[in-house]
Coordinates of C-alpha atoms in Angstrom, one line a residue:
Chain A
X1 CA -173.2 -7.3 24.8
X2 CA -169.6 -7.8 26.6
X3 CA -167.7 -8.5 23.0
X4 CA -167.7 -5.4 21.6
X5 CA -163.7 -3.8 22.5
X6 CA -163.0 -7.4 23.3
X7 CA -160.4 -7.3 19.8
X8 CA -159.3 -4.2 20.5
X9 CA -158.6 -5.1 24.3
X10 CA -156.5 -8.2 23.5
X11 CA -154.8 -6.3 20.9
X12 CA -153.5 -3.6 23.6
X13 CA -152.6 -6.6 26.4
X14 CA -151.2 -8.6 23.7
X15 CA -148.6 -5.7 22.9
X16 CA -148.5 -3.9 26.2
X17 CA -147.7 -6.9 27.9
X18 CA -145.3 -8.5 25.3
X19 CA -143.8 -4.9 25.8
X20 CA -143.6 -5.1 29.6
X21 CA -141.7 -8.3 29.6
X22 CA -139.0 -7.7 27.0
X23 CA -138.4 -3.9 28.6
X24 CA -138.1 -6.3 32.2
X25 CA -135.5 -8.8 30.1
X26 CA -133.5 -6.3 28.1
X27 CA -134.0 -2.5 28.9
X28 CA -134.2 -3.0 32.9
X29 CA -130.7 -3.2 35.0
X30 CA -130.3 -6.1 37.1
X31 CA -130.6 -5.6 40.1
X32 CA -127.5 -4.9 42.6
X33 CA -128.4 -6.9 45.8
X34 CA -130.6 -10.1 43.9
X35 CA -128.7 -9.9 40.3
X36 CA -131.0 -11.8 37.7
X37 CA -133.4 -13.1 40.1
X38 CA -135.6 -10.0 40.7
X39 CA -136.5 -10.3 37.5
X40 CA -139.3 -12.4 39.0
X41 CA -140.8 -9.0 40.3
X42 CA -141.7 -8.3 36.8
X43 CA -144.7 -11.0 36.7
X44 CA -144.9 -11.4 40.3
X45 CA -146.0 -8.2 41.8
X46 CA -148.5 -6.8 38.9
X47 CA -150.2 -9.9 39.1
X48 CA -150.8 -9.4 42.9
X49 CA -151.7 -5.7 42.9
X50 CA -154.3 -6.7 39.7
X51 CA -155.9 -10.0 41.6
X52 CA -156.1 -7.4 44.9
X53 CA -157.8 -4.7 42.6
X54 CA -160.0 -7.7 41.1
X55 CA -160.9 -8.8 44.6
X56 CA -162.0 -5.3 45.5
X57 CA -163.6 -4.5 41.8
X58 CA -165.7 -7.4 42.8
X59 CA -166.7 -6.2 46.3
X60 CA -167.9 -2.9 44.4
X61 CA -170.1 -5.0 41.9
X62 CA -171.9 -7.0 45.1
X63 CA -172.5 -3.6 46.2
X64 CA -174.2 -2.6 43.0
X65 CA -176.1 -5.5 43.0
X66 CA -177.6 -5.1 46.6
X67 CA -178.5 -2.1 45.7
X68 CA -180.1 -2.0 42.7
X69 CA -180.7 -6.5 43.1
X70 CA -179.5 -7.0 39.3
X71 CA -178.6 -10.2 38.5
X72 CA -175.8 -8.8 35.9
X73 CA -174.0 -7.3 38.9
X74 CA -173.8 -10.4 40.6
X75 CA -172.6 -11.9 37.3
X76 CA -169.6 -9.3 37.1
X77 CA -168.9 -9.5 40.8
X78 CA -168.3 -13.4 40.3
X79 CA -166.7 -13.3 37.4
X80 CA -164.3 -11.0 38.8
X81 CA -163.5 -13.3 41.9
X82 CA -162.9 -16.1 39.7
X83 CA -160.2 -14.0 37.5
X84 CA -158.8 -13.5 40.9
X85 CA -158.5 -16.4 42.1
X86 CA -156.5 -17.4 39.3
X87 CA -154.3 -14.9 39.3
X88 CA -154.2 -15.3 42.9
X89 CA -152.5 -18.8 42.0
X90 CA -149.9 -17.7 39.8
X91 CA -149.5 -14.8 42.6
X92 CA -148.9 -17.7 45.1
X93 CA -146.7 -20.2 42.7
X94 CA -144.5 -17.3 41.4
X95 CA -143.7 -15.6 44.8
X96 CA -142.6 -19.1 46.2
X97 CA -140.3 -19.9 43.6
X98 CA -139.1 -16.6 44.3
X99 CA -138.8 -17.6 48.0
X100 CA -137.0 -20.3 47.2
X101 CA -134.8 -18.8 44.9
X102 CA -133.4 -16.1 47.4
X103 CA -133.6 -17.5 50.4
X104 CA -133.6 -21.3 49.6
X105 CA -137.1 -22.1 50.7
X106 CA -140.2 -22.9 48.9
X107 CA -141.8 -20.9 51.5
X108 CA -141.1 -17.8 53.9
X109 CA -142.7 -16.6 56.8
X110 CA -141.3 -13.3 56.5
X111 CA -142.6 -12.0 53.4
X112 CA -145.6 -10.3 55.0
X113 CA -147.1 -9.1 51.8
X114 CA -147.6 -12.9 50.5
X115 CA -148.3 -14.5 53.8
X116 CA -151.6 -12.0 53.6
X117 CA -151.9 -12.7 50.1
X118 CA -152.3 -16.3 51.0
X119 CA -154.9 -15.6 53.5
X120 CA -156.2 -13.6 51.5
X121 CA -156.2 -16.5 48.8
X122 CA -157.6 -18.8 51.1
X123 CA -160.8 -16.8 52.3
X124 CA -161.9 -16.1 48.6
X125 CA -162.0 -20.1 48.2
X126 CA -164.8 -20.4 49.9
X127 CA -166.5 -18.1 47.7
X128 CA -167.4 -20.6 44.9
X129 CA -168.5 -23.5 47.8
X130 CA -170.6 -21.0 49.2
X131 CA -172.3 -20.5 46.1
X132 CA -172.6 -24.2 45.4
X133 CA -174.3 -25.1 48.9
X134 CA -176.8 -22.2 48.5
X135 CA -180.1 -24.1 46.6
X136 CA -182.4 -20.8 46.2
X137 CA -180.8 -18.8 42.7
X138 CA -182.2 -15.6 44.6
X139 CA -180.6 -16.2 47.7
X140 CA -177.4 -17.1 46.5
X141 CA -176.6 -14.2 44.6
X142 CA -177.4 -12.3 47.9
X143 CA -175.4 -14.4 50.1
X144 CA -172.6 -14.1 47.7
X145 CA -172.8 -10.3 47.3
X146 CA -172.7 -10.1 51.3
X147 CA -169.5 -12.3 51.3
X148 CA -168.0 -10.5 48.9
X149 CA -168.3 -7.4 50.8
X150 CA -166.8 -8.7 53.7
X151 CA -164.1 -9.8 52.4
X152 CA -163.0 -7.0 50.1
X153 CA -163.4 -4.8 53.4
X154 CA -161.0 -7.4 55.0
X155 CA -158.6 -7.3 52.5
X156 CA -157.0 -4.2 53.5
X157 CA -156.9 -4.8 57.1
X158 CA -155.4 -8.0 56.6
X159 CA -152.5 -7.0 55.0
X160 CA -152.3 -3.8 57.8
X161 CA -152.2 -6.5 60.4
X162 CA -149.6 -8.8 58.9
X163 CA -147.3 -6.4 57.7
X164 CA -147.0 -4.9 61.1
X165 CA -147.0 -8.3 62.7
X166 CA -143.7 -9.3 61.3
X167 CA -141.8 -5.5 60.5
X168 CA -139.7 -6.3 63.3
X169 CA -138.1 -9.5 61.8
X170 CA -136.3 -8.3 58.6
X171 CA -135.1 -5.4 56.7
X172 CA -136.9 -4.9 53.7
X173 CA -135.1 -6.8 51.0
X174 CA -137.4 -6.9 48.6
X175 CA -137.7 -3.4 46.6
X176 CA -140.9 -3.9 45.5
X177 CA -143.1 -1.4 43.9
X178 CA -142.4 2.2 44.4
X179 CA -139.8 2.2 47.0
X180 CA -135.9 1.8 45.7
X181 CA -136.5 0.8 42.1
X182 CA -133.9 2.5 39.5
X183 CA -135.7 4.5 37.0
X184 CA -135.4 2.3 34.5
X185 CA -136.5 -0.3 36.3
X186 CA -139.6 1.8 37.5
X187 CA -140.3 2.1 33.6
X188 CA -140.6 -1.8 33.1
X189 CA -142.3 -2.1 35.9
X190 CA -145.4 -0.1 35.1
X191 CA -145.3 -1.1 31.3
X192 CA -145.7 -4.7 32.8
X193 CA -148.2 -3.3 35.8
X194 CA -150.7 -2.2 32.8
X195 CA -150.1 -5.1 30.7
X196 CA -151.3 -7.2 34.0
X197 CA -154.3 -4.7 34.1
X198 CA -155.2 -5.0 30.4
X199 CA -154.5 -9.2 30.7
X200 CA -157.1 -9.0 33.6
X201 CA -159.8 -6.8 31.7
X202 CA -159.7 -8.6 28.6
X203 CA -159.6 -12.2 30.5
X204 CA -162.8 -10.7 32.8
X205 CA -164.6 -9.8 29.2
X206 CA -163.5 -12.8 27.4
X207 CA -165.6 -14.4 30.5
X208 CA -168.0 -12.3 30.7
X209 CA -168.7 -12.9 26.9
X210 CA -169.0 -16.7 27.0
X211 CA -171.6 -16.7 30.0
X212 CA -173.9 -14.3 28.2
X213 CA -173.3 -16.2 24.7
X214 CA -174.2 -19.4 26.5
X215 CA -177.1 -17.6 28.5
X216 CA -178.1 -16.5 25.0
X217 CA -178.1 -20.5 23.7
X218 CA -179.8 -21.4 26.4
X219 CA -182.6 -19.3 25.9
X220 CA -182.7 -19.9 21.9
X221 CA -183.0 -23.5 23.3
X222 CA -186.1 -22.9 25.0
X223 CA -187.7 -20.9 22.2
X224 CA -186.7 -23.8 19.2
X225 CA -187.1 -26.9 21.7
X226 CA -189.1 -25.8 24.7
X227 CA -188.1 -26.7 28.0
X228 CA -187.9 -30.3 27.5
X229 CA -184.5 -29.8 25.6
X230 CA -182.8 -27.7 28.5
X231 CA -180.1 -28.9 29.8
X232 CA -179.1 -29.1 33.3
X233 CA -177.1 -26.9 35.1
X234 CA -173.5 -27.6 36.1
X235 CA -172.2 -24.5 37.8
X236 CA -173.1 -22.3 40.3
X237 CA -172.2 -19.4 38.2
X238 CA -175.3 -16.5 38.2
X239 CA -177.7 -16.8 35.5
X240 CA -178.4 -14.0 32.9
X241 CA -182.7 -14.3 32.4
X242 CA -182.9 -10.8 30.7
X243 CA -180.1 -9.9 28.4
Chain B
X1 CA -185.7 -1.7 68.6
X2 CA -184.7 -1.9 72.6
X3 CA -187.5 -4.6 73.4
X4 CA -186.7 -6.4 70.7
X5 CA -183.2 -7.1 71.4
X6 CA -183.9 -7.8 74.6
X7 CA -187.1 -10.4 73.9
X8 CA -184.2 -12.1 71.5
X9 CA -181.2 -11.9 73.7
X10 CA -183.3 -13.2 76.8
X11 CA -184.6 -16.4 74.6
X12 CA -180.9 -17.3 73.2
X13 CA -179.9 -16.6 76.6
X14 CA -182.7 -18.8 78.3
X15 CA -182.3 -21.8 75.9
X16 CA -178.9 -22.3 76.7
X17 CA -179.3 -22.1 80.4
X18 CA -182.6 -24.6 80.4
X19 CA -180.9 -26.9 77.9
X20 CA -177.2 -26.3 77.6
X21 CA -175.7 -27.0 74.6
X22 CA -173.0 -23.9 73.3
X23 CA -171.4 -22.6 76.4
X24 CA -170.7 -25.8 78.2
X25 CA -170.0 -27.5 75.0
X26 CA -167.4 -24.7 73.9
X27 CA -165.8 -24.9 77.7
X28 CA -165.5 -28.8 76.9
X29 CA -163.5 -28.0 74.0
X30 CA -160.9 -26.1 75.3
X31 CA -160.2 -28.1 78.1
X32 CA -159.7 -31.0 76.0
X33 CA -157.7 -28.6 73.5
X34 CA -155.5 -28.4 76.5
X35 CA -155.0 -31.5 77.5
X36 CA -154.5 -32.3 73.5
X37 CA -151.5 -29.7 73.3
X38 CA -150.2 -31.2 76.6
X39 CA -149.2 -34.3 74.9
X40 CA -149.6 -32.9 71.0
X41 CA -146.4 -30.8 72.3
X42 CA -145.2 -32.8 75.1
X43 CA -144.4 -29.9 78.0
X44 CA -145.2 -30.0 81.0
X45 CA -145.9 -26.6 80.7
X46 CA -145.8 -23.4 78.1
X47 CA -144.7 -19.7 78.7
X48 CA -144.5 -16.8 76.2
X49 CA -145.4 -16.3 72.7
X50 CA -145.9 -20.4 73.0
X51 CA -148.6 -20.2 75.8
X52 CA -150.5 -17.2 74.0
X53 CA -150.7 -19.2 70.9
X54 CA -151.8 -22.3 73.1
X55 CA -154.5 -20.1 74.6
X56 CA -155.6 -18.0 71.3
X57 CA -155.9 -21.3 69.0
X58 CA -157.9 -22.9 71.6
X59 CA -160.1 -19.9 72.3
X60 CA -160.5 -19.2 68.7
X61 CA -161.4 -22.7 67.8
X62 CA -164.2 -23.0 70.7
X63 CA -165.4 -19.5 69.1
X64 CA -165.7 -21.4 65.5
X65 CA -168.1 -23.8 67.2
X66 CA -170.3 -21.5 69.0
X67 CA -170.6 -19.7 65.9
X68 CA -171.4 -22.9 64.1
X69 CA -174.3 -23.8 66.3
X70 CA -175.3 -19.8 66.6
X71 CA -178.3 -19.7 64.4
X72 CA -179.2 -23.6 64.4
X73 CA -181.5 -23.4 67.1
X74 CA -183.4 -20.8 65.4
X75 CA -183.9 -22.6 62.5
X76 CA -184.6 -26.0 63.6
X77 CA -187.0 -24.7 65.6
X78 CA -188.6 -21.9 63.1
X79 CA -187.6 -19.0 65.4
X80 CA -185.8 -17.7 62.0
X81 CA -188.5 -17.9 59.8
X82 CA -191.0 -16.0 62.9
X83 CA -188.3 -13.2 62.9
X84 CA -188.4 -13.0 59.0
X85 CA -192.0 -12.4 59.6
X86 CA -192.5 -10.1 62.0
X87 CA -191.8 -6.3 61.0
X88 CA -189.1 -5.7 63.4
X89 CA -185.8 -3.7 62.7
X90 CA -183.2 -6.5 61.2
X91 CA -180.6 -4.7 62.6
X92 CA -182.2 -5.5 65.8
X93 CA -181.6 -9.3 65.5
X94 CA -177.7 -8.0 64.4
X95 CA -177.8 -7.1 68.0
X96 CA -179.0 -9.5 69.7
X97 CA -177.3 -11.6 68.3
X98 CA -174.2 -10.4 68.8
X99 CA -174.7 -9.5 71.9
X100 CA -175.4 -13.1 72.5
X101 CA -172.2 -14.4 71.0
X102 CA -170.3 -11.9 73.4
X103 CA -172.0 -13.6 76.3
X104 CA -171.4 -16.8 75.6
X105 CA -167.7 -16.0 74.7
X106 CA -167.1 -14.9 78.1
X107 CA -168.7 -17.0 79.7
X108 CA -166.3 -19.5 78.0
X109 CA -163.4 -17.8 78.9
X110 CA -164.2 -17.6 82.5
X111 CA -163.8 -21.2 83.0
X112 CA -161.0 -21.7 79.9
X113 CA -158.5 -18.5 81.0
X114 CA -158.3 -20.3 84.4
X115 CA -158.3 -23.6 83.2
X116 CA -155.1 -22.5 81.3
X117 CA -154.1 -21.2 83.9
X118 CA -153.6 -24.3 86.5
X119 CA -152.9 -27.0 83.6
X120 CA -150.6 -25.4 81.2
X121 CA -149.4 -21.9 82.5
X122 CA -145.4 -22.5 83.6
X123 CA -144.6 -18.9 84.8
X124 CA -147.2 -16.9 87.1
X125 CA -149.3 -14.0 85.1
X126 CA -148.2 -10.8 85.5
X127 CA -149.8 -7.3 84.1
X128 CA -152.9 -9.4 83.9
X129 CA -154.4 -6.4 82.5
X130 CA -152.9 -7.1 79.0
X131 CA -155.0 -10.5 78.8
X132 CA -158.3 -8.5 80.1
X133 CA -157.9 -5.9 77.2
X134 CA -157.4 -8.3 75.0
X135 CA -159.8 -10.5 75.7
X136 CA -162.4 -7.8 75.7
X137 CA -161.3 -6.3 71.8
X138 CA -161.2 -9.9 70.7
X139 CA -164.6 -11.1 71.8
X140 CA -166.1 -8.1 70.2
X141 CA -164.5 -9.0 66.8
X142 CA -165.4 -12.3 67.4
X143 CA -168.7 -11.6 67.7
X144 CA -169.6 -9.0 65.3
X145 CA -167.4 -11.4 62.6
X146 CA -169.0 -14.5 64.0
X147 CA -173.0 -13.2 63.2
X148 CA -171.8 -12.6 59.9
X149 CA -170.1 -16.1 59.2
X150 CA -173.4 -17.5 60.7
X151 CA -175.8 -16.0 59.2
X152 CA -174.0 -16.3 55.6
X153 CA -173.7 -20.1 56.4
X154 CA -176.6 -21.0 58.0
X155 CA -178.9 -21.4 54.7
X156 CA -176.2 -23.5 52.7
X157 CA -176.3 -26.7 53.1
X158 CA -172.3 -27.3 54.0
X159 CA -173.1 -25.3 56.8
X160 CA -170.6 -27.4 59.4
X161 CA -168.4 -27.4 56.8
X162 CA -168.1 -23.2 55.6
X163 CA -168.0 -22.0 59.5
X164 CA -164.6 -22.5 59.8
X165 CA -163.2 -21.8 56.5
X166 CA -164.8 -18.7 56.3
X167 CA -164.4 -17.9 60.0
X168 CA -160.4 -18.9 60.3
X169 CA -159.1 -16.8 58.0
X170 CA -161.4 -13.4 58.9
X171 CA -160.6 -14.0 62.1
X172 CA -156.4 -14.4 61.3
X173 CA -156.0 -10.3 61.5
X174 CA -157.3 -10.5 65.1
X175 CA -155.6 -13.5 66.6
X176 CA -152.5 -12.0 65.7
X177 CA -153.3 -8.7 67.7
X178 CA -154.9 -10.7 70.7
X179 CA -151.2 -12.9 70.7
X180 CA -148.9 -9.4 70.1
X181 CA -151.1 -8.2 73.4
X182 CA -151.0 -11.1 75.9
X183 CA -147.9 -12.6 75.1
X184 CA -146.6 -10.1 77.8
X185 CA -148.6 -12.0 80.5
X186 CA -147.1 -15.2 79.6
X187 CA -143.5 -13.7 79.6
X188 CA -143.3 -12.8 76.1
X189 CA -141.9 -9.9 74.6
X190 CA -143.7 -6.6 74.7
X191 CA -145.3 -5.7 71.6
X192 CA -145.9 -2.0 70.2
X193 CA -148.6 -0.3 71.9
X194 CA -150.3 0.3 69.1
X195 CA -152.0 -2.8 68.7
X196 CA -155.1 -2.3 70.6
X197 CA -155.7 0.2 68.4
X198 CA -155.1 -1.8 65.4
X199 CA -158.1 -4.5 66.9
X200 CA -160.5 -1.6 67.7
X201 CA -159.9 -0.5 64.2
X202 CA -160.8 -3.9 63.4
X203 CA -163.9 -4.4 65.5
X204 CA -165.3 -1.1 64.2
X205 CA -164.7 -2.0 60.4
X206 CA -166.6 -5.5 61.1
X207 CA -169.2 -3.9 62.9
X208 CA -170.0 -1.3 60.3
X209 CA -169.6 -4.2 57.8
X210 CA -172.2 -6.8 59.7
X211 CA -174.5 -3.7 60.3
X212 CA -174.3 -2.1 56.7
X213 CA -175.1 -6.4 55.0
X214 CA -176.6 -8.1 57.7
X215 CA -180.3 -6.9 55.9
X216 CA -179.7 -8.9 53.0
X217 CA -179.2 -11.9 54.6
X218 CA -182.5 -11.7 56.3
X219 CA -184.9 -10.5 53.1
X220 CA -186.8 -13.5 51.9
Chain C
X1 CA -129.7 -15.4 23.3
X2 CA -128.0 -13.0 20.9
X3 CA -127.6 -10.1 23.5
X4 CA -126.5 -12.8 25.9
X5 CA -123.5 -14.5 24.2
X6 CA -120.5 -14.2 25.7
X7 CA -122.6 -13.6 29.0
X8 CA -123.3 -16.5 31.5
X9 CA -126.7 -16.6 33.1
X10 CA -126.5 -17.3 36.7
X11 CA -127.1 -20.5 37.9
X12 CA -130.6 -19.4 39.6
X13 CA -131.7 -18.5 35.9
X14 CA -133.4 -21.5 36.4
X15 CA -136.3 -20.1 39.1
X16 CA -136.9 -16.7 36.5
X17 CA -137.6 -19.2 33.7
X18 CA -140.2 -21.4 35.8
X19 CA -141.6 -17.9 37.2
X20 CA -142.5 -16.8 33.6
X21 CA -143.2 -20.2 32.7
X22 CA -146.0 -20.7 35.3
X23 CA -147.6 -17.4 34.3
X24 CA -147.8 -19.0 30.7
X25 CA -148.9 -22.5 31.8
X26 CA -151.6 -21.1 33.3
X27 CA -152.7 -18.4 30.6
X28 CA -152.6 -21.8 28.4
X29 CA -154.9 -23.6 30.9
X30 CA -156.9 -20.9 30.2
X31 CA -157.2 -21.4 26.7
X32 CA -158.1 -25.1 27.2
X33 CA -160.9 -24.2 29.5
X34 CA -162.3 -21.6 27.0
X35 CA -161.3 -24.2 23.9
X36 CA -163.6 -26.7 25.7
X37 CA -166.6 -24.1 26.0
X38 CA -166.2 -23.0 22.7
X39 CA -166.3 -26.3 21.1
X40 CA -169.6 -26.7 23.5
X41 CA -171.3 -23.6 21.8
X42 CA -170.3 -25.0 18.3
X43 CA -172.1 -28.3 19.1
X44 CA -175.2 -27.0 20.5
X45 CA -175.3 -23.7 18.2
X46 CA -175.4 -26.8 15.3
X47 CA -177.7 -28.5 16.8
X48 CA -180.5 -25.9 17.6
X49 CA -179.9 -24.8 13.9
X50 CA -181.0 -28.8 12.9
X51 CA -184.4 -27.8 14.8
X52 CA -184.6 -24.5 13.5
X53 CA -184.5 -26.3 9.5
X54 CA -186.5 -29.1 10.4
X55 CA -189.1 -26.5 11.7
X56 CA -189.0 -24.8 8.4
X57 CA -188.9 -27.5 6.3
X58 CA -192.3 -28.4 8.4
X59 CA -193.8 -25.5 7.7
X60 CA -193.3 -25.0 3.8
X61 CA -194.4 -29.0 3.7
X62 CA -197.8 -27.5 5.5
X63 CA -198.3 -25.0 3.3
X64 CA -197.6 -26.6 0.1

């Protein structure tokens, strides 16, 4: 069962989050050099540090499952690419309209933190084709464990390689994170940082939930109308037999 | 685990010297690359940062397709199944297989580097050194990342199709230290010194990655 | 805006508002996506309860 906390979880993100953005929009100053506009950092970085933390959350569930060969860790591990991915999105749409706003282009090459991201982004599509073109249910989980290993060990390295690649080019002038950020500023920042988190969790549960209700149909299915009434499957998504 | 590496690296090796098929096919490539970003960027000829990236994309590109064809042979000709069979060390194949890529990846570059060289190369090389180290850290990365890619694609059925979008952007991180450390040769600014280090760091990580998954793609 | 009344936003207000707003188009994607799997388990949770009556209904008839 995945529903159980699922109330109280959206509750929690419902208010933290709610309570991250109004601290961002009333409580925080604005900031000196970027005025109103930084208030984009207030959606745009949590969202990237929680789709990074889902990417490697994920890695850690393929390792689970080639360990122990559990079909449930595959199920997590997939689930929590596709959260990321999503995120990942908003991460991507978000910092360029940020890009554009302070430096008049949709897109910079400077920003080294969302250039990676992008790669980043871009390698973790070819997660869910992978699983499509992959036949043998066995197998796939497998291959898809092994890729997401790989890539959550990459993750880290990317961003070591393209940060230092362009540090040359420009001052920071982003404050992001913990560097330069006014108290008060820090405050709204970690309200909305934890809001991001809970969104993520309950989001990753809310999934999570809905594959095993509809692995549960499925199998009520074969019990009330034997396997002539099954329906065929759509998705490359892992299967839950034994729940 | 020593005789078995060698029994597989000898029979990669000795298919594509009684049929060629990778290596001349991958040389192919980058000459035509060059001649392509002869007229694609209409110079005469390229020097710094622009020539490394000339040279890098192209190498990089031939890479993708020597990875792509890596394990075909074994598996249109049941060589992967045979391996699967036999109750060898996996990490063995890992190896060999490796191994193999780095081969072939040289061999490429020993007819590409001075085929850049003569057609597209406006200033002479100097500190040739630079291009030799970082040839060397690349090819490794290449090829412990390049097993990995092929193995993971070679049972899907988009197999032509996933090479290169898994292979491009893992192997992003490493282009961009191979370009800091030969631009130099071209006439490009010096980068920091410490990016060697950064591709070793690199090459390990992917090595101890390949090693530590490379099982599971094997078990049938 | 109450607080905001005799202050002017800046004219790059504009770019915040769409930042926020993609964050919320997306959330509501979400709750499309989920509104049309729901609506999926509705149906079929209705119709393997149709088999599940007809099965009883079967067996009382039987043992009648």
């Amino acid at each position: 069962m995945y529903g159980t906390r699922l109330r109280a979880l959206s509750i929690a993100t419902l208010i933290t989050l709610t309570g991250g953005f109004a601290l961002a929009a009333f409580y925080a100053p604005e900031d000196a050099d970027q005025g109103f506009m930084q208030k984009i950092l207030y959606v745009h970085v949590p969202l990237a540090i929680v789709a990074l933390c889902g990417f490697v959350f994920a890695a850690v569930c393929a390792i689970q499952h080639l360990r122990t060969g559990e079909s449930r860790w595959d199920l997590r591990s997939y689930v929590a690419i596709h959260m990321s991915l999503i995120f990942g999105a908003a991460v991507l749409i978000t910092g360029s309209i940020w890009a554009r706003a302070s430096w008049g282009h949709w897109w910079v090459w400077d920003e080294p933190t969302l250039v990676s991201f992008l790669i980043v982004f871009l390698l973790y599509a070819t997660y869910q084709p992978l699983r499509f073109s992959i036949e043998d249910r066995d197998k796939q989980g497998r291959y898809a464990s092994v890729f997401a290993i790989t890539a959550g060990a990459f993750v880290p390295l990317n961003f070591l390689a393209v940060r230092m690649a362009q540090s040359y080019t420009h001052p920071r002038v982003f404050a992001t994170a913990n560097g330069g950020l006014e108290p008060r500023m820090k405050v709204a920042f970690y309200v909305c940082l934890l809001g991001m988190a809970l969104l993520y969790a309950t989001l990753w549960k809310y999934e999570m939930t809905s594959k095993n209700t509809s692995a549960q149909i499925k199998r009520l299915r074969r019990r009330l109308a034997g396997d002539e009434g099954a329906l065929p499957r759509r998705s490359a998504s892992p299967t839950l037999e034994s729940t | 685990m020593r005789n078995v590496v060698n029994g597989v690296l000898r029979r990669d090796l000795r298919i594509d010297t009684r049929t060629p098929q990778v290596v001349p096919g991958m040389a192919l490539f980058s000459i035509s690359a060059f001649v392509v970003f002869h007229f694609a960027l209409q110079q005469r000829s390229v020097s710094g940062n622009l020539a490394a990236g000339v040279l890098w994309v192209t190498l990089l590109l031939a890479a993708v397709l020597g990875i792509a064809r890596q394990f075909v042979a074994d598996r249109e000709e049941g060589g992967f199944e045979g391996f699967l069979l036999a109750p060898v060390d996996r990490t063995a194949l890992l190896v060999a297989k490796a191994t193999s890529l780095f081969l072939f990846l040289i061999a490429l570059e020993i007819v590409a580097v001075p085929a850049f060289l003569i057609m597209l190369l406006g200033p002479s090389p100097q500190e040739f050194w630079r291009l030799l180290l970082a040839l060397a850290l690349a090819d490794l990365g290449i090829a412990f990342v390049g097993t990995l890619v092929g193995a993971l694609a070679v049972q899907s059925r988009a197999r032509d199709l996933l090479v290169p979008l898994l292979a491009l952007p893992l192997l992003i991180p490493l282009l961009i230290g191979a370009v800091k450390i030969s631009a130099p040769v071209f006439g490009g600014p010096v980068a920091a010194a410490r990016w060697p280090w950064v591709l070793a760091l690199y090459d390990l990580v992917f090595g101890l990655v390949a090693y530590a998954v490379f099982d599971f793609l094997l078990e049938d | 805006m109450i607080v905001g009344a005799d202050v002017t936003l800046p004219d790059n207000a504009g770019y915040v508002v769409a930042a926020y707003l993609v964050f919320l188009v997306l959330l509501l994607i979400y709750v499309v996506i989920m509104a049309t799997k729901l609506s999926r388990f509705e149906r079929e949770l209705t119709e393997l309860n149709e088999i599940a009556e007809k099965r009883d209904e079967e067996r009382t008839r039987s043992a009648a």
